[in-house]
Amino acid sequence: MFVVNGSGLSDPTKIDVEHMLFIGSSCVFPDVMLRLVRVEFEGVDVLRLDGLDQETTLPEAAMLRLVVIDDRFARTVEERYDEIRQRFAGAQIALAYRDANVARRLFSAQQSQGRLSGLRFIPMNAPVAGWVSMLRLLLAGDFVVPGDLVAPAAGGAQATLMQNAPASAVEASLTQRELEVLDRVALGHRNKIIADDLGVSEHTVKLHIHHIISKIGVQNRTAAANWYLAQSRTDRTPRPES
């Protein structure tokens, strides 16, 4: 039985709920954080292990949706990634990092060497809303590339991802409705949910997403969500609808 702040979590062997697993100490993933995740993700139970080799009963693979690993285990992840993927088969695996240099090393190996396929990255210094949005995207099967992993490297090398994206929604000339759609995309919502929420058709949502992708110069909705999360909300001043 896992315990969070004195309250017993559901038995991890039960199969009527999905699970999210955090691997790291209670200093990295404190009780208050795990409680927040449980509140934000209704129907998803939260488990925590102190280390990758801790013996415990885990939920069936089909119900383990996301595994978030502290960057203290980055070297182990790098060396034993295939083994970790096999152990948590079917789940998204993400490195929660405080040291961008550590995450950047793994991200570089992933991009240039084709290693660590499927590994995702979550910055621990992100605002709570942004951090939760990244978790939501991962649970939805999408992902976001944090901006500090694609920032210019030491020595003046330029980032190759999103280098042509505009600096703000003003430069992109996003309309109010496009921002409303993009905000929901960044939360991991599917087109049908966005359409129902905004009172429009799915076709209209698809058109908005197509226009957004074209305006901000990215290739897909995941990259658009990444761009959106990287922007300061003070920059998101839309132009009037035409």
PDB file of N, CA, C and O in Angstrom, residues 15-79:
ATOM      1  N   ILE A  15      -7.756  -2.791 -11.093  1.00  0.00           N
ATOM      2  CA  ILE A  15      -7.689  -2.516 -12.524  1.00  0.00           C
ATOM      3  C   ILE A  15      -8.774  -1.572 -13.005  1.00  0.00           C
ATOM      4  O   ILE A  15      -8.938  -1.384 -14.196  1.00  0.00           O
ATOM      5  N   ASP A  16      -9.526  -0.962 -12.073  1.00  0.00           N
ATOM      6  CA  ASP A  16     -10.607  -0.094 -12.520  1.00  0.00           C
ATOM      7  C   ASP A  16     -10.175   1.359 -12.630  1.00  0.00           C
ATOM      8  O   ASP A  16     -10.983   2.228 -12.936  1.00  0.00           O
ATOM      9  N   VAL A  17      -8.900   1.653 -12.365  1.00  0.00           N
ATOM     10  CA  VAL A  17      -8.395   3.011 -12.532  1.00  0.00           C
ATOM     11  C   VAL A  17      -7.059   2.962 -13.261  1.00  0.00           C
ATOM     12  O   VAL A  17      -6.373   1.947 -13.267  1.00  0.00           O
ATOM     13  N   GLU A  18      -6.711   4.083 -13.888  1.00  0.00           N
ATOM     14  CA  GLU A  18      -5.403   4.202 -14.509  1.00  0.00           C
ATOM     15  C   GLU A  18      -4.421   4.735 -13.470  1.00  0.00           C
ATOM     16  O   GLU A  18      -4.826   5.322 -12.463  1.00  0.00           O
ATOM     17  N   HIS A  19      -3.125   4.528 -13.726  1.00  0.00           N
ATOM     18  CA  HIS A  19      -2.117   4.896 -12.747  1.00  0.00           C
ATOM     19  C   HIS A  19      -1.027   5.769 -13.363  1.00  0.00           C
ATOM     20  O   HIS A  19      -0.684   5.629 -14.532  1.00  0.00           O
ATOM     21  N   MET A  20      -0.489   6.650 -12.526  1.00  0.00           N
ATOM     22  CA  MET A  20       0.657   7.471 -12.863  1.00  0.00           C
ATOM     23  C   MET A  20       1.711   7.213 -11.789  1.00  0.00           C
ATOM     24  O   MET A  20       1.413   7.287 -10.597  1.00  0.00           O
ATOM     25  N   LEU A  21       2.922   6.879 -12.204  1.00  0.00           N
ATOM     26  CA  LEU A  21       3.972   6.497 -11.266  1.00  0.00           C
ATOM     27  C   LEU A  21       5.094   7.525 -11.273  1.00  0.00           C
ATOM     28  O   LEU A  21       5.625   7.869 -12.329  1.00  0.00           O
ATOM     29  N   PHE A  22       5.453   8.016 -10.088  1.00  0.00           N
ATOM     30  CA  PHE A  22       6.583   8.924  -9.927  1.00  0.00           C
ATOM     31  C   PHE A  22       7.706   8.168  -9.228  1.00  0.00           C
ATOM     32  O   PHE A  22       7.476   7.524  -8.200  1.00  0.00           O
ATOM     33  N   ILE A  23       8.912   8.254  -9.785  1.00  0.00           N
ATOM     34  CA  ILE A  23      10.059   7.563  -9.200  1.00  0.00           C
ATOM     35  C   ILE A  23      11.073   8.604  -8.748  1.00  0.00           C
ATOM     36  O   ILE A  23      11.694   9.298  -9.559  1.00  0.00           O
ATOM     37  N   GLY A  24      11.213   8.721  -7.436  1.00  0.00           N
ATOM     38  CA  GLY A  24      12.103   9.706  -6.839  1.00  0.00           C
ATOM     39  C   GLY A  24      11.730   9.882  -5.383  1.00  0.00           C
ATOM     40  O   GLY A  24      10.693   9.394  -4.928  1.00  0.00           O
ATOM     41  N   SER A  25      12.548  10.588  -4.646  1.00  0.00           N
ATOM     42  CA  SER A  25      12.312  10.752  -3.215  1.00  0.00           C
ATOM     43  C   SER A  25      11.134  11.678  -2.952  1.00  0.00           C
ATOM     44  O   SER A  25      10.670  12.402  -3.839  1.00  0.00           O
ATOM     45  N   SER A  26      10.680  11.676  -1.707  1.00  0.00           N
ATOM     46  CA  SER A  26       9.577  12.553  -1.313  1.00  0.00           C
ATOM     47  C   SER A  26      10.004  14.017  -1.311  1.00  0.00           C
ATOM     48  O   SER A  26       9.157  14.912  -1.280  1.00  0.00           O
ATOM     49  N   CYS A  27      11.308  14.278  -1.343  1.00  0.00           N
ATOM     50  CA  CYS A  27      11.784  15.660  -1.460  1.00  0.00           C
ATOM     51  C   CYS A  27      11.567  16.184  -2.879  1.00  0.00           C
ATOM     52  O   CYS A  27      11.275  17.362  -3.082  1.00  0.00           O
ATOM     53  N   VAL A  28      11.717  15.296  -3.852  1.00  0.00           N
ATOM     54  CA  VAL A  28      11.532  15.678  -5.255  1.00  0.00           C
ATOM     55  C   VAL A  28      10.054  15.679  -5.624  1.00  0.00           C
ATOM     56  O   VAL A  28       9.559  16.597  -6.286  1.00  0.00           O
ATOM     57  N   PHE A  29       9.350  14.640  -5.200  1.00  0.00           N
ATOM     58  CA  PHE A  29       7.916  14.516  -5.464  1.00  0.00           C
ATOM     59  C   PHE A  29       7.185  14.500  -4.117  1.00  0.00           C
ATOM     60  O   PHE A  29       6.791  13.444  -3.625  1.00  0.00           O
ATOM     61  N   PRO A  30       7.023  15.663  -3.501  1.00  0.00           N
ATOM     62  CA  PRO A  30       6.432  15.727  -2.159  1.00  0.00           C
ATOM     63  C   PRO A  30       4.944  15.391  -2.163  1.00  0.00           C
ATOM     64  O   PRO A  30       4.287  15.371  -3.207  1.00  0.00           O
ATOM     65  N   ASP A  31       4.430  15.152  -0.977  1.00  0.00           N
ATOM     66  CA  ASP A  31       3.031  14.777  -0.823  1.00  0.00           C
ATOM     67  C   ASP A  31       2.087  15.791  -1.461  1.00  0.00           C
ATOM     68  O   ASP A  31       1.108  15.422  -2.106  1.00  0.00           O
ATOM     69  N   VAL A  32       2.392  17.080  -1.275  1.00  0.00           N
ATOM     70  CA  VAL A  32       1.491  18.109  -1.797  1.00  0.00           C
ATOM     71  C   VAL A  32       1.418  18.042  -3.320  1.00  0.00           C
ATOM     72  O   VAL A  32       0.357  18.268  -3.916  1.00  0.00           O
ATOM     73  N   MET A  33       2.526  17.711  -3.971  1.00  0.00           N
ATOM     74  CA  MET A  33       2.535  17.589  -5.428  1.00  0.00           C
ATOM     75  C   MET A  33       1.686  16.406  -5.875  1.00  0.00           C
ATOM     76  O   MET A  33       0.897  16.508  -6.819  1.00  0.00           O
ATOM     77  N   LEU A  34       1.832  15.280  -5.186  1.00  0.00           N
ATOM     78  CA  LEU A  34       1.069  14.097  -5.563  1.00  0.00           C
ATOM     79  C   LEU A  34      -0.424  14.302  -5.329  1.00  0.00           C
ATOM     80  O   LEU A  34      -1.255  13.831  -6.110  1.00  0.00           O
ATOM     81  N   ARG A  35      -0.763  15.017  -4.268  1.00  0.00           N
ATOM     82  CA  ARG A  35      -2.183  15.315  -4.027  1.00  0.00           C
ATOM     83  C   ARG A  35      -2.738  16.202  -5.136  1.00  0.00           C
ATOM     84  O   ARG A  35      -3.867  16.016  -5.592  1.00  0.00           O
ATOM     85  N   LEU A  36      -1.939  17.178  -5.565  1.00  0.00           N
ATOM     86  CA  LEU A  36      -2.365  18.061  -6.651  1.00  0.00           C
ATOM     87  C   LEU A  36      -2.622  17.260  -7.921  1.00  0.00           C
ATOM     88  O   LEU A  36      -3.623  17.475  -8.616  1.00  0.00           O
ATOM     89  N   VAL A  37      -1.726  16.332  -8.226  1.00  0.00           N
ATOM     90  CA  VAL A  37      -1.890  15.513  -9.427  1.00  0.00           C
ATOM     91  C   VAL A  37      -3.169  14.693  -9.340  1.00  0.00           C
ATOM     92  O   VAL A  37      -3.924  14.583 -10.312  1.00  0.00           O
ATOM     93  N   ARG A  38      -3.448  14.142  -8.174  1.00  0.00           N
ATOM     94  CA  ARG A  38      -4.664  13.346  -8.013  1.00  0.00           C
ATOM     95  C   ARG A  38      -5.911  14.196  -8.215  1.00  0.00           C
ATOM     96  O   ARG A  38      -6.904  13.736  -8.793  1.00  0.00           O
ATOM     97  N   VAL A  39      -5.863  15.438  -7.762  1.00  0.00           N
ATOM     98  CA  VAL A  39      -7.009  16.333  -7.922  1.00  0.00           C
ATOM     99  C   VAL A  39      -7.188  16.715  -9.389  1.00  0.00           C
ATOM    100  O   VAL A  39      -8.304  16.743  -9.916  1.00  0.00           O
ATOM    101  N   GLU A  40      -6.071  17.017 -10.060  1.00  0.00           N
ATOM    102  CA  GLU A  40      -6.128  17.475 -11.447  1.00  0.00           C
ATOM    103  C   GLU A  40      -6.527  16.367 -12.415  1.00  0.00           C
ATOM    104  O   GLU A  40      -7.115  16.629 -13.458  1.00  0.00           O
ATOM    105  N   PHE A  41      -6.194  15.119 -12.074  1.00  0.00           N
ATOM    106  CA  PHE A  41      -6.438  14.004 -12.986  1.00  0.00           C
ATOM    107  C   PHE A  41      -7.400  13.020 -12.335  1.00  0.00           C
ATOM    108  O   PHE A  41      -7.001  11.979 -11.810  1.00  0.00           O
ATOM    109  N   GLU A  42      -8.657  13.373 -12.387  1.00  0.00           N
ATOM    110  CA  GLU A  42      -9.688  12.524 -11.799  1.00  0.00           C
ATOM    111  C   GLU A  42      -9.711  11.169 -12.500  1.00  0.00           C
ATOM    112  O   GLU A  42      -9.679  11.085 -13.727  1.00  0.00           O
ATOM    113  N   GLY A  43      -9.738  10.117 -11.718  1.00  0.00           N
ATOM    114  CA  GLY A  43      -9.759   8.781 -12.287  1.00  0.00           C
ATOM    115  C   GLY A  43      -8.381   8.201 -12.525  1.00  0.00           C
ATOM    116  O   GLY A  43      -8.256   7.070 -12.992  1.00  0.00           O
ATOM    117  N   VAL A  44      -7.331   8.984 -12.229  1.00  0.00           N
ATOM    118  CA  VAL A  44      -5.956   8.495 -12.353  1.00  0.00           C
ATOM    119  C   VAL A  44      -5.353   8.423 -10.960  1.00  0.00           C
ATOM    120  O   VAL A  44      -5.315   9.422 -10.243  1.00  0.00           O
ATOM    121  N   ASP A  45      -4.902   7.248 -10.559  1.00  0.00           N
ATOM    122  CA  ASP A  45      -4.306   7.089  -9.241  1.00  0.00           C
ATOM    123  C   ASP A  45      -2.810   7.368  -9.322  1.00  0.00           C
ATOM    124  O   ASP A  45      -2.189   7.196 -10.372  1.00  0.00           O
ATOM    125  N   VAL A  46      -2.236   7.810  -8.213  1.00  0.00           N
ATOM    126  CA  VAL A  46      -0.846   8.252  -8.180  1.00  0.00           C
ATOM    127  C   VAL A  46      -0.043   7.368  -7.238  1.00  0.00           C
ATOM    128  O   VAL A  46      -0.421   7.170  -6.082  1.00  0.00           O
ATOM    129  N   LEU A  47       1.066   6.849  -7.745  1.00  0.00           N
ATOM    130  CA  LEU A  47       1.968   6.017  -6.960  1.00  0.00           C
ATOM    131  C   LEU A  47       3.351   6.656  -6.957  1.00  0.00           C
ATOM    132  O   LEU A  47       3.692   7.412  -7.859  1.00  0.00           O
ATOM    133  N   ARG A  48       4.148   6.327  -5.937  1.00  0.00           N
ATOM    134  CA  ARG A  48       5.523   6.822  -5.903  1.00  0.00           C
ATOM    135  C   ARG A  48       6.456   5.736  -5.394  1.00  0.00           C
ATOM    136  O   ARG A  48       6.146   5.031  -4.434  1.00  0.00           O
ATOM    137  N   LEU A  49       7.615   5.612  -6.054  1.00  0.00           N
ATOM    138  CA  LEU A  49       8.687   4.731  -5.611  1.00  0.00           C
ATOM    139  C   LEU A  49       9.918   5.582  -5.327  1.00  0.00           C
ATOM    140  O   LEU A  49      10.135   6.606  -5.974  1.00  0.00           O
ATOM    141  N   ASP A  50      10.739   5.143  -4.379  1.00  0.00           N
ATOM    142  CA  ASP A  50      11.957   5.888  -4.065  1.00  0.00           C
ATOM    143  C   ASP A  50      13.037   5.701  -5.118  1.00  0.00           C
ATOM    144  O   ASP A  50      13.868   6.587  -5.322  1.00  0.00           O
ATOM    145  N   GLY A  51      13.039   4.527  -5.787  1.00  0.00           N
ATOM    146  CA  GLY A  51      14.084   4.261  -6.765  1.00  0.00           C
ATOM    147  C   GLY A  51      13.634   3.302  -7.841  1.00  0.00           C
ATOM    148  O   GLY A  51      12.604   2.628  -7.705  1.00  0.00           O
ATOM    149  N   LEU A  52      14.405   3.226  -8.901  1.00  0.00           N
ATOM    150  CA  LEU A  52      14.055   2.374 -10.037  1.00  0.00           C
ATOM    151  C   LEU A  52      14.083   0.893  -9.688  1.00  0.00           C
ATOM    152  O   LEU A  52      13.375   0.094 -10.302  1.00  0.00           O
ATOM    153  N   ASP A  53      14.902   0.518  -8.726  1.00  0.00           N
ATOM    154  CA  ASP A  53      15.039  -0.897  -8.387  1.00  0.00           C
ATOM    155  C   ASP A  53      14.202  -1.304  -7.185  1.00  0.00           C
ATOM    156  O   ASP A  53      14.315  -2.425  -6.699  1.00  0.00           O
ATOM    157  N   GLN A  54      13.365  -0.399  -6.702  1.00  0.00           N
ATOM    158  CA  GLN A  54      12.529  -0.741  -5.553  1.00  0.00           C
ATOM    159  C   GLN A  54      11.524  -1.815  -5.936  1.00  0.00           C
ATOM    160  O   GLN A  54      10.830  -1.705  -6.947  1.00  0.00           O
ATOM    161  N   GLU A  55      11.457  -2.853  -5.136  1.00  0.00           N
ATOM    162  CA  GLU A  55      10.526  -3.942  -5.395  1.00  0.00           C
ATOM    163  C   GLU A  55       9.143  -3.556  -4.895  1.00  0.00           C
ATOM    164  O   GLU A  55       8.972  -3.128  -3.758  1.00  0.00           O
ATOM    165  N   THR A  56       8.152  -3.701  -5.752  1.00  0.00           N
ATOM    166  CA  THR A  56       6.785  -3.383  -5.361  1.00  0.00           C
ATOM    167  C   THR A  56       5.827  -4.006  -6.354  1.00  0.00           C
ATOM    168  O   THR A  56       6.225  -4.441  -7.435  1.00  0.00           O
ATOM    169  N   THR A  57       4.578  -4.062  -5.979  1.00  0.00           N
ATOM    170  CA  THR A  57       3.543  -4.548  -6.887  1.00  0.00           C
ATOM    171  C   THR A  57       3.034  -3.380  -7.704  1.00  0.00           C
ATOM    172  O   THR A  57       2.563  -2.386  -7.157  1.00  0.00           O
ATOM    173  N   LEU A  58       3.157  -3.478  -9.009  1.00  0.00           N
ATOM    174  CA  LEU A  58       2.714  -2.415  -9.897  1.00  0.00           C
ATOM    175  C   LEU A  58       1.414  -2.822 -10.578  1.00  0.00           C
ATOM    176  O   LEU A  58       1.109  -4.017 -10.692  1.00  0.00           O
ATOM    177  N   PRO A  59       0.648  -1.839 -11.047  1.00  0.00           N
ATOM    178  CA  PRO A  59      -0.579  -2.168 -11.769  1.00  0.00           C
ATOM    179  C   PRO A  59      -0.266  -2.862 -13.081  1.00  0.00           C
ATOM    180  O   PRO A  59       0.865  -2.835 -13.563  1.00  0.00           O
ATOM    181  N   GLU A  60      -1.283  -3.494 -13.651  1.00  0.00           N
ATOM    182  CA  GLU A  60      -1.095  -4.114 -14.953  1.00  0.00           C
ATOM    183  C   GLU A  60      -0.602  -3.075 -15.947  1.00  0.00           C
ATOM    184  O   GLU A  60      -0.976  -1.906 -15.896  1.00  0.00           O
ATOM    185  N   ALA A  61       0.248  -3.523 -16.879  1.00  0.00           N
ATOM    186  CA  ALA A  61       0.889  -2.595 -17.810  1.00  0.00           C
ATOM    187  C   ALA A  61      -0.123  -1.735 -18.550  1.00  0.00           C
ATOM    188  O   ALA A  61       0.107  -0.560 -18.794  1.00  0.00           O
ATOM    189  N   ALA A  62      -1.253  -2.332 -18.911  1.00  0.00           N
ATOM    190  CA  ALA A  62      -2.247  -1.599 -19.693  1.00  0.00           C
ATOM    191  C   ALA A  62      -2.829  -0.427 -18.919  1.00  0.00           C
ATOM    192  O   ALA A  62      -3.344   0.518 -19.503  1.00  0.00           O
ATOM    193  N   MET A  63      -2.754  -0.467 -17.575  1.00  0.00           N
ATOM    194  CA  MET A  63      -3.338   0.586 -16.764  1.00  0.00           C
ATOM    195  C   MET A  63      -2.296   1.559 -16.228  1.00  0.00           C
ATOM    196  O   MET A  63      -2.635   2.521 -15.559  1.00  0.00           O
ATOM    197  N   LEU A  64      -1.021   1.310 -16.472  1.00  0.00           N
ATOM    198  CA  LEU A  64       0.030   2.240 -16.076  1.00  0.00           C
ATOM    199  C   LEU A  64       0.275   3.177 -17.248  1.00  0.00           C
ATOM    200  O   LEU A  64       0.859   2.796 -18.258  1.00  0.00           O
ATOM    201  N   ARG A  65      -0.186   4.418 -17.124  1.00  0.00           N
ATOM    202  CA  ARG A  65      -0.182   5.338 -18.256  1.00  0.00           C
ATOM    203  C   ARG A  65       1.096   6.152 -18.374  1.00  0.00           C
ATOM    204  O   ARG A  65       1.543   6.465 -19.471  1.00  0.00           O
ATOM    205  N   LEU A  66       1.679   6.536 -17.240  1.00  0.00           N
ATOM    206  CA  LEU A  66       2.807   7.462 -17.278  1.00  0.00           C
ATOM    207  C   LEU A  66       3.758   7.182 -16.127  1.00  0.00           C
ATOM    208  O   LEU A  66       3.330   6.989 -14.990  1.00  0.00           O
ATOM    209  N   VAL A  67       5.062   7.154 -16.438  1.00  0.00           N
ATOM    210  CA  VAL A  67       6.113   6.990 -15.432  1.00  0.00           C
ATOM    211  C   VAL A  67       7.013   8.219 -15.503  1.00  0.00           C
ATOM    212  O   VAL A  67       7.598   8.511 -16.544  1.00  0.00           O
ATOM    213  N   VAL A  68       7.106   8.955 -14.396  1.00  0.00           N
ATOM    214  CA  VAL A  68       7.920  10.169 -14.327  1.00  0.00           C
ATOM    215  C   VAL A  68       9.109   9.888 -13.411  1.00  0.00           C
ATOM    216  O   VAL A  68       8.930   9.557 -12.238  1.00  0.00           O
ATOM    217  N   ILE A  69      10.323  10.031 -13.948  1.00  0.00           N
ATOM    218  CA  ILE A  69      11.537   9.640 -13.232  1.00  0.00           C
ATOM    219  C   ILE A  69      12.390  10.863 -12.916  1.00  0.00           C
ATOM    220  O   ILE A  69      12.668  11.688 -13.796  1.00  0.00           O
ATOM    221  N   ASP A  70      12.820  10.980 -11.669  1.00  0.00           N
ATOM    222  CA  ASP A  70      13.683  12.074 -11.226  1.00  0.00           C
ATOM    223  C   ASP A  70      15.011  12.033 -11.983  1.00  0.00           C
ATOM    224  O   ASP A  70      15.572  10.957 -12.220  1.00  0.00           O
ATOM    225  N   ASP A  71      15.547  13.206 -12.332  1.00  0.00           N
ATOM    226  CA  ASP A  71      16.795  13.236 -13.100  1.00  0.00           C
ATOM    227  C   ASP A  71      18.008  12.765 -12.299  1.00  0.00           C
ATOM    228  O   ASP A  71      19.098  12.621 -12.849  1.00  0.00           O
ATOM    229  N   ARG A  72      17.834  12.502 -11.008  1.00  0.00           N
ATOM    230  CA  ARG A  72      18.914  11.878 -10.240  1.00  0.00           C
ATOM    231  C   ARG A  72      19.242  10.501 -10.809  1.00  0.00           C
ATOM    232  O   ARG A  72      20.350   9.997 -10.642  1.00  0.00           O
ATOM    233  N   PHE A  73      18.271   9.912 -11.507  1.00  0.00           N
ATOM    234  CA  PHE A  73      18.468   8.598 -12.114  1.00  0.00           C
ATOM    235  C   PHE A  73      18.752   8.703 -13.612  1.00  0.00           C
ATOM    236  O   PHE A  73      18.602   7.725 -14.349  1.00  0.00           O
ATOM    237  N   ALA A  74      19.164   9.888 -14.071  1.00  0.00           N
ATOM    238  CA  ALA A  74      19.370  10.102 -15.508  1.00  0.00           C
ATOM    239  C   ALA A  74      20.391   9.131 -16.084  1.00  0.00           C
ATOM    240  O   ALA A  74      20.201   8.583 -17.179  1.00  0.00           O
ATOM    241  N   ARG A  75      21.488   8.913 -15.367  1.00  0.00           N
ATOM    242  CA  ARG A  75      22.513   8.006 -15.870  1.00  0.00           C
ATOM    243  C   ARG A  75      21.971   6.584 -15.984  1.00  0.00           C
ATOM    244  O   ARG A  75      22.231   5.883 -16.969  1.00  0.00           O
ATOM    245  N   THR A  76      21.190   6.176 -14.992  1.00  0.00           N
ATOM    246  CA  THR A  76      20.591   4.842 -15.034  1.00  0.00           C
ATOM    247  C   THR A  76      19.607   4.732 -16.191  1.00  0.00           C
ATOM    248  O   THR A  76      19.563   3.712 -16.892  1.00  0.00           O
ATOM    249  N   VAL A  77      18.818   5.777 -16.387  1.00  0.00           N
ATOM    250  CA  VAL A  77      17.874   5.787 -17.510  1.00  0.00           C
ATOM    251  C   VAL A  77      18.621   5.647 -18.826  1.00  0.00           C
ATOM    252  O   VAL A  77      18.229   4.876 -19.710  1.00  0.00           O
ATOM    253  N   GLU A  78      19.720   6.374 -18.951  1.00  0.00           N
ATOM    254  CA  GLU A  78      20.507   6.344 -20.185  1.00  0.00           C
ATOM    255  C   GLU A  78      21.097   4.959 -20.434  1.00  0.00           C
ATOM    256  O   GLU A  78      21.115   4.474 -21.571  1.00  0.00           O
ATOM    257  N   GLU A  79      21.574   4.318 -19.373  1.00  0.00           N
ATOM    258  CA  GLU A  79      22.257   3.033 -19.530  1.00  0.00           C
ATOM    259  C   GLU A  79      21.293   1.855 -19.604  1.00  0.00           C
ATOM    260  O   GLU A  79      21.604   0.833 -20.226  1.00  0.00           O
TER     261      GLU A  79
END
